[in-house]
PDB file of C-alpha atoms in Angstrom:
ATOM      1  CA  MET A   1     -19.910   3.338  -7.476  1.00  0.00           C
ATOM      2  CA  THR A   2     -16.662   1.554  -6.238  1.00  0.00           C
ATOM      3  CA  LEU A   3     -14.000   3.982  -4.902  1.00  0.00           C
ATOM      4  CA  SER A   4     -10.482   3.164  -4.345  1.00  0.00           C
ATOM      5  CA  VAL A   5      -7.843   4.340  -2.109  1.00  0.00           C
ATOM      6  CA  ASP A   6      -4.025   3.845  -2.326  1.00  0.00           C
ATOM      7  CA  LEU A   7      -2.265   2.614   0.916  1.00  0.00           C
ATOM      8  CA  PHE A   8       1.425   3.409   0.900  1.00  0.00           C
ATOM      9  CA  PHE A   9       2.707   0.594   2.980  1.00  0.00           C
ATOM     10  CA  SER A  10       6.200  -0.215   4.359  1.00  0.00           C
ATOM     11  CA  PHE A  11       6.870  -3.835   6.031  1.00  0.00           C
ATOM     12  CA  ARG A  12       9.112  -2.203   8.669  1.00  0.00           C
ATOM     13  CA  SER A  13       6.827   0.533   9.879  1.00  0.00           C
ATOM     14  CA  PRO A  14       4.727  -0.347  12.757  1.00  0.00           C
ATOM     15  CA  TYR A  15       2.200   2.230  11.813  1.00  0.00           C
ATOM     16  CA  SER A  16       1.682   0.515   8.475  1.00  0.00           C
ATOM     17  CA  TYR A  17       0.879  -2.732  10.295  1.00  0.00           C
ATOM     18  CA  LEU A  18      -1.564  -1.021  12.688  1.00  0.00           C
ATOM     19  CA  ALA A  19      -3.362   0.442   9.816  1.00  0.00           C
ATOM     20  CA  LEU A  20      -4.297  -2.819   8.373  1.00  0.00           C
ATOM     21  CA  PRO A  21      -7.039  -4.021  10.714  1.00  0.00           C
ATOM     22  CA  PRO A  22      -9.051  -0.808  10.112  1.00  0.00           C
ATOM     23  CA  THR A  23      -8.266  -0.807   6.496  1.00  0.00           C
ATOM     24  CA  LEU A  24      -9.478  -4.277   6.316  1.00  0.00           C
ATOM     25  CA  ARG A  25     -12.743  -3.148   8.052  1.00  0.00           C
ATOM     26  CA  MET A  26     -13.176  -0.349   5.709  1.00  0.00           C
ATOM     27  CA  ALA A  27     -12.801  -2.529   2.570  1.00  0.00           C
ATOM     28  CA  ALA A  28     -15.331  -5.198   4.112  1.00  0.00           C
ATOM     29  CA  ASP A  29     -17.893  -2.353   5.265  1.00  0.00           C
ATOM     30  CA  TYR A  30     -17.797  -0.101   2.159  1.00  0.00           C
ATOM     31  CA  ASP A  31     -17.610  -0.523  -1.606  1.00  0.00           C
ATOM     32  CA  VAL A  32     -13.775   0.391  -1.617  1.00  0.00           C
ATOM     33  CA  VAL A  33     -11.031  -1.247  -3.274  1.00  0.00           C
ATOM     34  CA  VAL A  34      -7.614  -0.692  -1.588  1.00  0.00           C
ATOM     35  CA  ASN A  35      -4.492  -0.512  -3.807  1.00  0.00           C
ATOM     36  CA  MET A  36      -1.403  -1.361  -1.958  1.00  0.00           C
ATOM     37  CA  ARG A  37       1.562   0.496  -2.751  1.00  0.00           C
ATOM     38  CA  PRO A  38       4.425  -1.068  -1.013  1.00  0.00           C
ATOM     39  CA  VAL A  39       7.262   1.356  -0.334  1.00  0.00           C
ATOM     40  CA  TYR A  40      10.941   1.081   1.108  1.00  0.00           C
ATOM     41  CA  PRO A  41      11.169   2.355   4.570  1.00  0.00           C
ATOM     42  CA  LEU A  42      12.672   5.534   5.599  1.00  0.00           C
ATOM     43  CA  ALA A  43      15.915   3.731   6.577  1.00  0.00           C
ATOM     44  CA  VAL A  44      16.334   2.657   2.960  1.00  0.00           C
ATOM     45  CA  ARG A  45      14.602   5.538   1.076  1.00  0.00           C
ATOM     46  CA  VAL A  46      16.347   8.462   2.913  1.00  0.00           C
ATOM     47  CA  PRO A  47      19.934   7.529   3.626  1.00  0.00           C
ATOM     48  CA  GLY A  48      21.016   8.992   7.183  1.00  0.00           C
ATOM     49  CA  PHE A  49      17.443   9.730   8.257  1.00  0.00           C
ATOM     50  CA  PHE A  50      17.788   8.269  11.747  1.00  0.00           C
ATOM     51  CA  LYS A  51      21.098  10.120  12.184  1.00  0.00           C
ATOM     52  CA  ARG A  52      19.500  13.259  11.408  1.00  0.00           C
ATOM     53  CA  ALA A  53      16.305  12.865  13.426  1.00  0.00           C
ATOM     54  CA  ASN A  54      15.571  13.795  16.908  1.00  0.00           C
ATOM     55  CA  PRO A  55      17.451  11.196  19.010  1.00  0.00           C
ATOM     56  CA  GLN A  56      14.107  10.576  20.902  1.00  0.00           C
ATOM     57  CA  PHE A  57      12.200   9.674  17.569  1.00  0.00           C
ATOM     58  CA  ALA A  58      12.987   5.910  17.573  1.00  0.00           C
ATOM     59  CA  ARG A  59      12.128   5.738  21.286  1.00  0.00           C
ATOM     60  CA  TYR A  60       8.872   7.575  20.668  1.00  0.00           C
ATOM     61  CA  VAL A  61       7.919   5.302  17.742  1.00  0.00           C
ATOM     62  CA  VAL A  62       8.422   2.293  19.911  1.00  0.00           C
ATOM     63  CA  LEU A  63       6.274   3.766  22.802  1.00  0.00           C
ATOM     64  CA  ASP A  64       3.593   5.324  20.682  1.00  0.00           C
ATOM     65  CA  SER A  65       3.110   2.345  18.328  1.00  0.00           C
ATOM     66  CA  SER A  66       3.066  -0.018  21.245  1.00  0.00           C
ATOM     67  CA  ARG A  67       0.232   2.273  22.891  1.00  0.00           C
ATOM     68  CA  VAL A  68      -1.724   2.314  19.667  1.00  0.00           C
ATOM     69  CA  ALA A  69      -1.614  -1.581  19.397  1.00  0.00           C
ATOM     70  CA  GLN A  70      -2.673  -1.845  23.127  1.00  0.00           C
ATOM     71  CA  ARG A  71      -5.609   0.574  22.714  1.00  0.00           C
ATOM     72  CA  GLU A  72      -6.736  -1.071  19.480  1.00  0.00           C
ATOM     73  CA  ASN A  73      -6.149  -4.696  20.767  1.00  0.00           C
ATOM     74  CA  ILE A  74      -3.839  -5.633  17.970  1.00  0.00           C
ATOM     75  CA  PRO A  75      -1.171  -8.417  18.629  1.00  0.00           C
ATOM     76  CA  PHE A  76       2.095  -6.559  18.435  1.00  0.00           C
ATOM     77  CA  ARG A  77       5.733  -6.943  18.917  1.00  0.00           C
ATOM     78  CA  PHE A  78       8.690  -5.547  16.756  1.00  0.00           C
ATOM     79  CA  PRO A  79       9.697  -8.096  14.220  1.00  0.00           C
ATOM     80  CA  ARG A  80      12.666 -10.434  15.062  1.00  0.00           C
ATOM     81  CA  PRO A  81      14.682 -10.134  12.991  1.00  0.00           C
ATOM     82  CA  ASP A  82      14.182  -6.311  12.039  1.00  0.00           C
ATOM     83  CA  PRO A  83      13.121  -6.193   8.218  1.00  0.00           C
ATOM     84  CA  ILE A  84      15.911  -3.609   7.806  1.00  0.00           C
ATOM     85  CA  VAL A  85      19.462  -4.465   8.815  1.00  0.00           C
ATOM     86  CA  GLN A  86      20.323  -1.592  11.067  1.00  0.00           C
ATOM     87  CA  ASP A  87      22.752  -1.131  13.973  1.00  0.00           C
ATOM     88  CA  MET A  88      20.449   0.604  16.584  1.00  0.00           C
ATOM     89  CA  THR A  89      23.135   1.736  18.581  1.00  0.00           C
ATOM     90  CA  THR A  90      24.990   3.848  15.762  1.00  0.00           C
ATOM     91  CA  LEU A  91      21.818   3.980  13.523  1.00  0.00           C
ATOM     92  CA  ASP A  92      24.005   2.972  10.708  1.00  0.00           C
ATOM     93  CA  VAL A  93      21.795   1.072   7.886  1.00  0.00           C
ATOM     94  CA  ALA A  94      23.613  -1.881   6.190  1.00  0.00           C
ATOM     95  CA  GLU A  95      24.411  -1.645   2.477  1.00  0.00           C
ATOM     96  CA  HIS A  96      23.158  -5.026   1.878  1.00  0.00           C
ATOM     97  CA  GLN A  97      19.498  -5.530   2.925  1.00  0.00           C
ATOM     98  CA  PRO A  98      18.490  -9.199   2.457  1.00  0.00           C
ATOM     99  CA  TYR A  99      14.875  -8.895   3.870  1.00  0.00           C
ATOM    100  CA  ILE A 100      13.157  -5.697   2.788  1.00  0.00           C
ATOM    101  CA  HIS A 101      13.854  -5.727  -0.780  1.00  0.00           C
ATOM    102  CA  ARG A 102      12.140  -9.146  -0.951  1.00  0.00           C
ATOM    103  CA  LEU A 103       9.251  -8.273   1.364  1.00  0.00           C
ATOM    104  CA  THR A 104       8.503  -5.016  -0.758  1.00  0.00           C
ATOM    105  CA  ARG A 105       8.621  -6.788  -4.119  1.00  0.00           C
ATOM    106  CA  LEU A 106       6.512  -9.496  -2.934  1.00  0.00           C
ATOM    107  CA  GLY A 107       3.953  -6.895  -1.900  1.00  0.00           C
ATOM    108  CA  ALA A 108       4.324  -5.411  -5.217  1.00  0.00           C
ATOM    109  CA  ALA A 109       3.833  -8.897  -7.031  1.00  0.00           C
ATOM    110  CA  ALA A 110       0.693  -9.454  -4.834  1.00  0.00           C
ATOM    111  CA  GLN A 111      -0.538  -6.032  -5.905  1.00  0.00           C
ATOM    112  CA  ALA A 112       0.030  -6.769  -9.713  1.00  0.00           C
ATOM    113  CA  GLU A 113      -2.241  -9.752  -9.075  1.00  0.00           C
ATOM    114  CA  GLY A 114      -4.753  -7.267  -7.542  1.00  0.00           C
ATOM    115  CA  ARG A 115      -4.940  -9.091  -4.086  1.00  0.00           C
ATOM    116  CA  ALA A 116      -2.369  -7.460  -2.088  1.00  0.00           C
ATOM    117  CA  LEU A 117      -4.243  -6.277   0.983  1.00  0.00           C
ATOM    118  CA  ALA A 118      -4.949  -9.880   1.862  1.00  0.00           C
ATOM    119  CA  PHE A 119      -1.258 -10.933   1.228  1.00  0.00           C
ATOM    120  CA  THR A 120       0.202  -7.895   3.201  1.00  0.00           C
ATOM    121  CA  HIS A 121      -2.037  -8.660   6.021  1.00  0.00           C
ATOM    122  CA  ALA A 122      -0.941 -12.172   6.226  1.00  0.00           C
ATOM    123  CA  ILE A 123       2.646 -11.459   5.760  1.00  0.00           C
ATOM    124  CA  SER A 124       2.781  -8.645   8.073  1.00  0.00           C
ATOM    125  CA  ARG A 125       1.129 -10.678  10.894  1.00  0.00           C
ATOM    126  CA  VAL A 126       4.047 -12.982  10.704  1.00  0.00           C
ATOM    127  CA  LEU A 127       6.421 -10.086  11.199  1.00  0.00           C
ATOM    128  CA  TRP A 128       4.540  -7.965  13.768  1.00  0.00           C
ATOM    129  CA  ASP A 129       2.037 -10.105  15.962  1.00  0.00           C
ATOM    130  CA  GLY A 130       4.662 -11.540  18.051  1.00  0.00           C
ATOM    131  CA  SER A 131       3.950 -15.179  17.323  1.00  0.00           C
ATOM    132  CA  VAL A 132       6.980 -15.836  15.498  1.00  0.00           C
ATOM    133  CA  THR A 133      10.520 -15.313  15.959  1.00  0.00           C
ATOM    134  CA  GLY A 134      12.679 -15.806  13.131  1.00  0.00           C
ATOM    135  CA  TRP A 135      10.016 -14.879  10.460  1.00  0.00           C
ATOM    136  CA  ASN A 136      12.395 -15.084   7.642  1.00  0.00           C
ATOM    137  CA  GLU A 137      13.274 -18.821   8.488  1.00  0.00           C
ATOM    138  CA  GLY A 138      11.300 -21.832   7.756  1.00  0.00           C
ATOM    139  CA  ASP A 139       8.135 -21.951   6.181  1.00  0.00           C
ATOM    140  CA  HIS A 140       6.434 -18.921   8.049  1.00  0.00           C
ATOM    141  CA  LEU A 141       6.243 -16.678   5.000  1.00  0.00           C
ATOM    142  CA  ALA A 142       5.172 -19.393   2.836  1.00  0.00           C
ATOM    143  CA  ARG A 143       2.217 -20.487   5.079  1.00  0.00           C
ATOM    144  CA  ALA A 144       1.185 -16.931   5.422  1.00  0.00           C
ATOM    145  CA  ALA A 145       1.174 -16.559   1.773  1.00  0.00           C
ATOM    146  CA  THR A 146      -0.833 -19.710   1.209  1.00  0.00           C
ATOM    147  CA  ALA A 147      -3.310 -18.533   3.791  1.00  0.00           C
ATOM    148  CA  ALA A 148      -3.821 -15.428   1.664  1.00  0.00           C
ATOM    149  CA  GLY A 149      -4.077 -17.533  -1.405  1.00  0.00           C
ATOM    150  CA  PHE A 150      -0.644 -17.238  -2.738  1.00  0.00           C
ATOM    151  CA  ASP A 151       2.038 -19.386  -3.868  1.00  0.00           C
ATOM    152  CA  LEU A 152       5.293 -17.888  -2.352  1.00  0.00           C
ATOM    153  CA  ALA A 153       7.689 -19.594  -4.360  1.00  0.00           C
ATOM    154  CA  ALA A 154       5.703 -18.514  -7.649  1.00  0.00           C
ATOM    155  CA  LEU A 155       5.960 -14.971  -6.427  1.00  0.00           C
ATOM    156  CA  ASP A 156       9.638 -15.174  -5.781  1.00  0.00           C
ATOM    157  CA  ALA A 157      10.318 -16.743  -9.127  1.00  0.00           C
ATOM    158  CA  ALA A 158       8.193 -13.982 -10.883  1.00  0.00           C
ATOM    159  CA  ILE A 159      10.377 -11.399  -9.006  1.00  0.00           C
ATOM    160  CA  THR A 160      13.620 -13.204  -9.911  1.00  0.00           C
ATOM    161  CA  ALA A 161      12.410 -13.303 -13.524  1.00  0.00           C
ATOM    162  CA  ASP A 162      11.623  -9.516 -13.695  1.00  0.00           C
ATOM    163  CA  PRO A 163      12.849  -7.551 -10.357  1.00  0.00           C
ATOM    164  CA  ASP A 164      12.346  -4.238 -11.783  1.00  0.00           C
ATOM    165  CA  ARG A 165       8.724  -5.051 -12.487  1.00  0.00           C
TER     166      ARG A 165
END
């Protein structure tokens, strides 16, 4: 009997990225279908979250996620640029978010095709594994999407045609 699990995933969360390798192993080792549920990060979902949080919160996330990545031997570096446009000095989140809306919608479009785990893993590695600076430029995302069996231009076109889907 095939079981399913929902994985709520933020392309900005280091913990979401770090959860992917064990999730992939679980899906490979067991009769489990992983339904990716892309979500907007706290910075977008909860306005002012970082200004209300403990001042040490962001520092703790950086240190803790780095320790987890090292322990689990997962290539890791915070994305450059950050998927969220945010001034880390003032913690102000920009009104215009050119990256995260696209990334989240791409993940949702991949889930609509029922293959979002592979897509999310490929795209997240481009953001988080430290091999690319400027993940938002050039063909980095397109090559990752192709490696996961997707046509990035077709996904973008589908999103443009019906962004609320």
